[in-house]
Amino acid sequence: MNLRELAEQDLSLTLEDTSLTGSRFLLIDKNRNEFELTGQVGDIGYLLNMDGVPVQGRTITVCYRMSSLALKTKNIPQRGWRVRLRDLGGAEYDLYVARYEPDRTIGIGRLILSVSLNEG
């Protein structure tokens, strides 16, 4: 096994272990097929400049193991797909995929999400 294969296997702990940092979410394609995944969820309210002034709005991302999605579908995420997730307070959100950024070196898929389909 080479280092890239080992790194991809390590993603199961890094991204998918819910006892550590993994979060469950649903990825929903345009045909409303739902794929349950576990990965990292990031939701930053605002990015601030050095003076503390907001310079960018809400940034929401999810990262997941590409091989886990490949077991469920051969399609790749694209603009218009949705992600349904719950925050730590239990509130549920339906978000839209604005951009898909694959890292094919070690097999991570990163989705940049928006609150509405027209954003992003």
mmCIF file of C-alpha atoms in Angstrom:
data_model
loop_
_atom_site.group_PDB
_atom_site.id
_atom_site.type_symbol
_atom_site.label_atom_id
_atom_site.label_comp_id
_atom_site.label_asym_id
_atom_site.label_seq_id
_atom_site.Cartn_x
_atom_site.Cartn_y
_atom_site.Cartn_z
ATOM 1 C CA MET A 1 0.000 0.000 0.000
ATOM 2 C CA ASN A 2 1.440 3.394 -0.965
ATOM 3 C CA LEU A 3 1.167 6.607 1.040
ATOM 4 C CA ARG A 4 -1.769 7.980 -0.969
ATOM 5 C CA GLU A 5 -3.787 4.804 -0.344
ATOM 6 C CA LEU A 6 -2.879 4.912 3.347
ATOM 7 C CA ALA A 7 -3.939 8.563 3.588
ATOM 8 C CA GLU A 8 -7.284 7.753 1.947
ATOM 9 C CA GLN A 9 -7.870 4.957 4.459
ATOM 10 C CA ASP A 10 -7.025 7.316 7.319
ATOM 11 C CA LEU A 11 -9.878 9.562 6.194
ATOM 12 C CA SER A 12 -12.291 7.077 7.735
ATOM 13 C CA LEU A 13 -10.992 8.157 11.159
ATOM 14 C CA THR A 14 -10.350 11.798 10.341
ATOM 15 C CA LEU A 15 -13.666 12.530 8.617
ATOM 16 C CA GLU A 16 -16.103 9.754 9.431
ATOM 17 C CA ASP A 17 -15.672 8.925 13.102
ATOM 18 C CA THR A 18 -18.629 10.611 14.825
ATOM 19 C CA SER A 19 -17.077 10.028 18.251
ATOM 20 C CA LEU A 20 -14.280 12.401 17.170
ATOM 21 C CA THR A 21 -15.134 15.171 14.703
ATOM 22 C CA GLY A 22 -17.401 13.602 12.081
ATOM 23 C CA SER A 23 -20.914 14.927 11.477
ATOM 24 C CA ARG A 24 -23.704 13.148 9.628
ATOM 25 C CA PHE A 25 -25.507 14.890 6.765
ATOM 26 C CA LEU A 26 -27.606 14.062 3.711
ATOM 27 C CA LEU A 27 -26.441 14.883 0.196
ATOM 28 C CA ILE A 28 -29.482 15.152 -2.091
ATOM 29 C CA ASP A 29 -29.150 15.137 -5.880
ATOM 30 C CA LYS A 30 -31.429 16.882 -8.385
ATOM 31 C CA ASN A 31 -33.620 13.744 -8.610
ATOM 32 C CA ARG A 32 -34.118 13.840 -4.825
ATOM 33 C CA ASN A 33 -31.994 10.739 -4.206
ATOM 34 C CA GLU A 34 -30.525 10.972 -0.695
ATOM 35 C CA PHE A 35 -27.043 9.815 0.239
ATOM 36 C CA GLU A 36 -26.160 9.721 3.933
ATOM 37 C CA LEU A 37 -22.546 10.738 4.509
ATOM 38 C CA THR A 38 -20.341 11.599 7.454
ATOM 39 C CA GLY A 39 -17.674 14.269 7.277
ATOM 40 C CA GLN A 40 -16.529 17.671 8.481
ATOM 41 C CA VAL A 41 -19.031 20.520 8.603
ATOM 42 C CA GLY A 42 -17.848 24.113 8.806
ATOM 43 C CA ASP A 43 -20.171 27.081 9.290
ATOM 44 C CA ILE A 44 -18.409 30.393 9.782
ATOM 45 C CA GLY A 45 -20.760 33.293 10.465
ATOM 46 C CA TYR A 46 -18.486 36.044 9.106
ATOM 47 C CA LEU A 47 -14.899 36.499 8.072
ATOM 48 C CA LEU A 48 -13.418 39.607 9.685
ATOM 49 C CA ASN A 49 -10.572 41.891 8.645
ATOM 50 C CA MET A 50 -7.805 42.885 11.079
ATOM 51 C CA ASP A 51 -10.002 45.707 12.444
ATOM 52 C CA GLY A 52 -12.856 43.317 13.253
ATOM 53 C CA VAL A 53 -15.069 44.518 10.397
ATOM 54 C CA PRO A 54 -17.065 41.811 8.544
ATOM 55 C CA VAL A 55 -15.731 41.491 5.009
ATOM 56 C CA GLN A 56 -17.546 38.388 3.835
ATOM 57 C CA GLY A 57 -20.840 36.715 4.664
ATOM 58 C CA ARG A 58 -21.592 33.252 5.941
ATOM 59 C CA THR A 59 -19.321 30.490 4.624
ATOM 60 C CA ILE A 60 -20.653 26.938 4.934
ATOM 61 C CA THR A 61 -18.722 23.856 3.798
ATOM 62 C CA VAL A 62 -18.831 20.091 4.120
ATOM 63 C CA CYS A 63 -15.924 17.744 3.417
ATOM 64 C CA TYR A 64 -16.367 14.028 2.944
ATOM 65 C CA ARG A 65 -14.555 10.934 1.752
ATOM 66 C CA MET A 66 -15.093 10.612 -2.019
ATOM 67 C CA SER A 67 -14.916 6.814 -1.852
ATOM 68 C CA SER A 68 -17.889 6.769 0.558
ATOM 69 C CA LEU A 69 -20.058 8.670 -1.919
ATOM 70 C CA ALA A 70 -18.792 6.494 -4.795
ATOM 71 C CA LEU A 71 -20.243 3.436 -3.010
ATOM 72 C CA LYS A 72 -23.699 5.068 -3.188
ATOM 73 C CA THR A 73 -23.685 6.792 -6.610
ATOM 74 C CA LYS A 74 -21.475 7.315 -9.644
ATOM 75 C CA ASN A 75 -22.702 10.917 -10.015
ATOM 76 C CA ILE A 76 -20.594 13.758 -8.709
ATOM 77 C CA PRO A 77 -22.093 16.677 -6.780
ATOM 78 C CA GLN A 78 -22.882 19.797 -8.735
ATOM 79 C CA ARG A 79 -24.555 23.152 -8.369
ATOM 80 C CA GLY A 80 -28.184 22.695 -7.381
ATOM 81 C CA TRP A 81 -27.678 19.582 -5.256
ATOM 82 C CA ARG A 82 -28.652 20.059 -1.617
ATOM 83 C CA VAL A 83 -27.194 19.208 1.771
ATOM 84 C CA ARG A 84 -29.425 18.678 4.810
ATOM 85 C CA LEU A 85 -27.714 18.861 8.175
ATOM 86 C CA ARG A 86 -28.345 19.630 11.828
ATOM 87 C CA ASP A 87 -26.282 22.019 13.902
ATOM 88 C CA LEU A 88 -25.214 21.271 17.469
ATOM 89 C CA GLY A 89 -28.382 22.968 18.758
ATOM 90 C CA GLY A 90 -30.541 20.529 16.778
ATOM 91 C CA ALA A 91 -31.736 23.018 14.125
ATOM 92 C CA GLU A 92 -32.038 21.481 10.657
ATOM 93 C CA TYR A 93 -30.804 23.284 7.535
ATOM 94 C CA ASP A 94 -31.348 22.680 3.828
ATOM 95 C CA LEU A 95 -28.428 24.207 1.934
ATOM 96 C CA TYR A 96 -27.519 24.296 -1.744
ATOM 97 C CA VAL A 97 -24.285 23.234 -3.392
ATOM 98 C CA ALA A 98 -22.729 26.320 -4.942
ATOM 99 C CA ARG A 99 -19.404 24.689 -5.842
ATOM 100 C CA TYR A 100 -17.730 21.273 -5.716
ATOM 101 C CA GLU A 101 -13.978 21.132 -5.033
ATOM 102 C CA PRO A 102 -12.535 17.608 -5.245
ATOM 103 C CA ASP A 103 -9.078 16.777 -3.922
ATOM 104 C CA ARG A 104 -8.349 13.695 -5.982
ATOM 105 C CA THR A 105 -4.881 13.290 -4.454
ATOM 106 C CA ILE A 106 -6.226 11.751 -1.245
ATOM 107 C CA GLY A 107 -9.939 11.532 -2.049
ATOM 108 C CA ILE A 108 -11.660 14.398 -0.255
ATOM 109 C CA GLY A 109 -14.749 16.084 -1.685
ATOM 110 C CA ARG A 110 -15.416 19.631 -0.474
ATOM 111 C CA LEU A 111 -18.737 21.343 -1.073
ATOM 112 C CA ILE A 112 -19.182 25.092 -0.756
ATOM 113 C CA LEU A 113 -22.804 25.643 0.287
ATOM 114 C CA SER A 114 -25.198 28.563 0.143
ATOM 115 C CA VAL A 115 -28.399 29.295 1.973
ATOM 116 C CA SER A 116 -30.309 29.842 -1.289
ATOM 117 C CA LEU A 117 -29.839 28.465 -4.795
ATOM 118 C CA ASN A 118 -29.208 31.953 -6.206
ATOM 119 C CA GLU A 119 -26.236 32.651 -3.926
ATOM 120 C CA GLY A 120 -22.695 31.455 -4.412
#
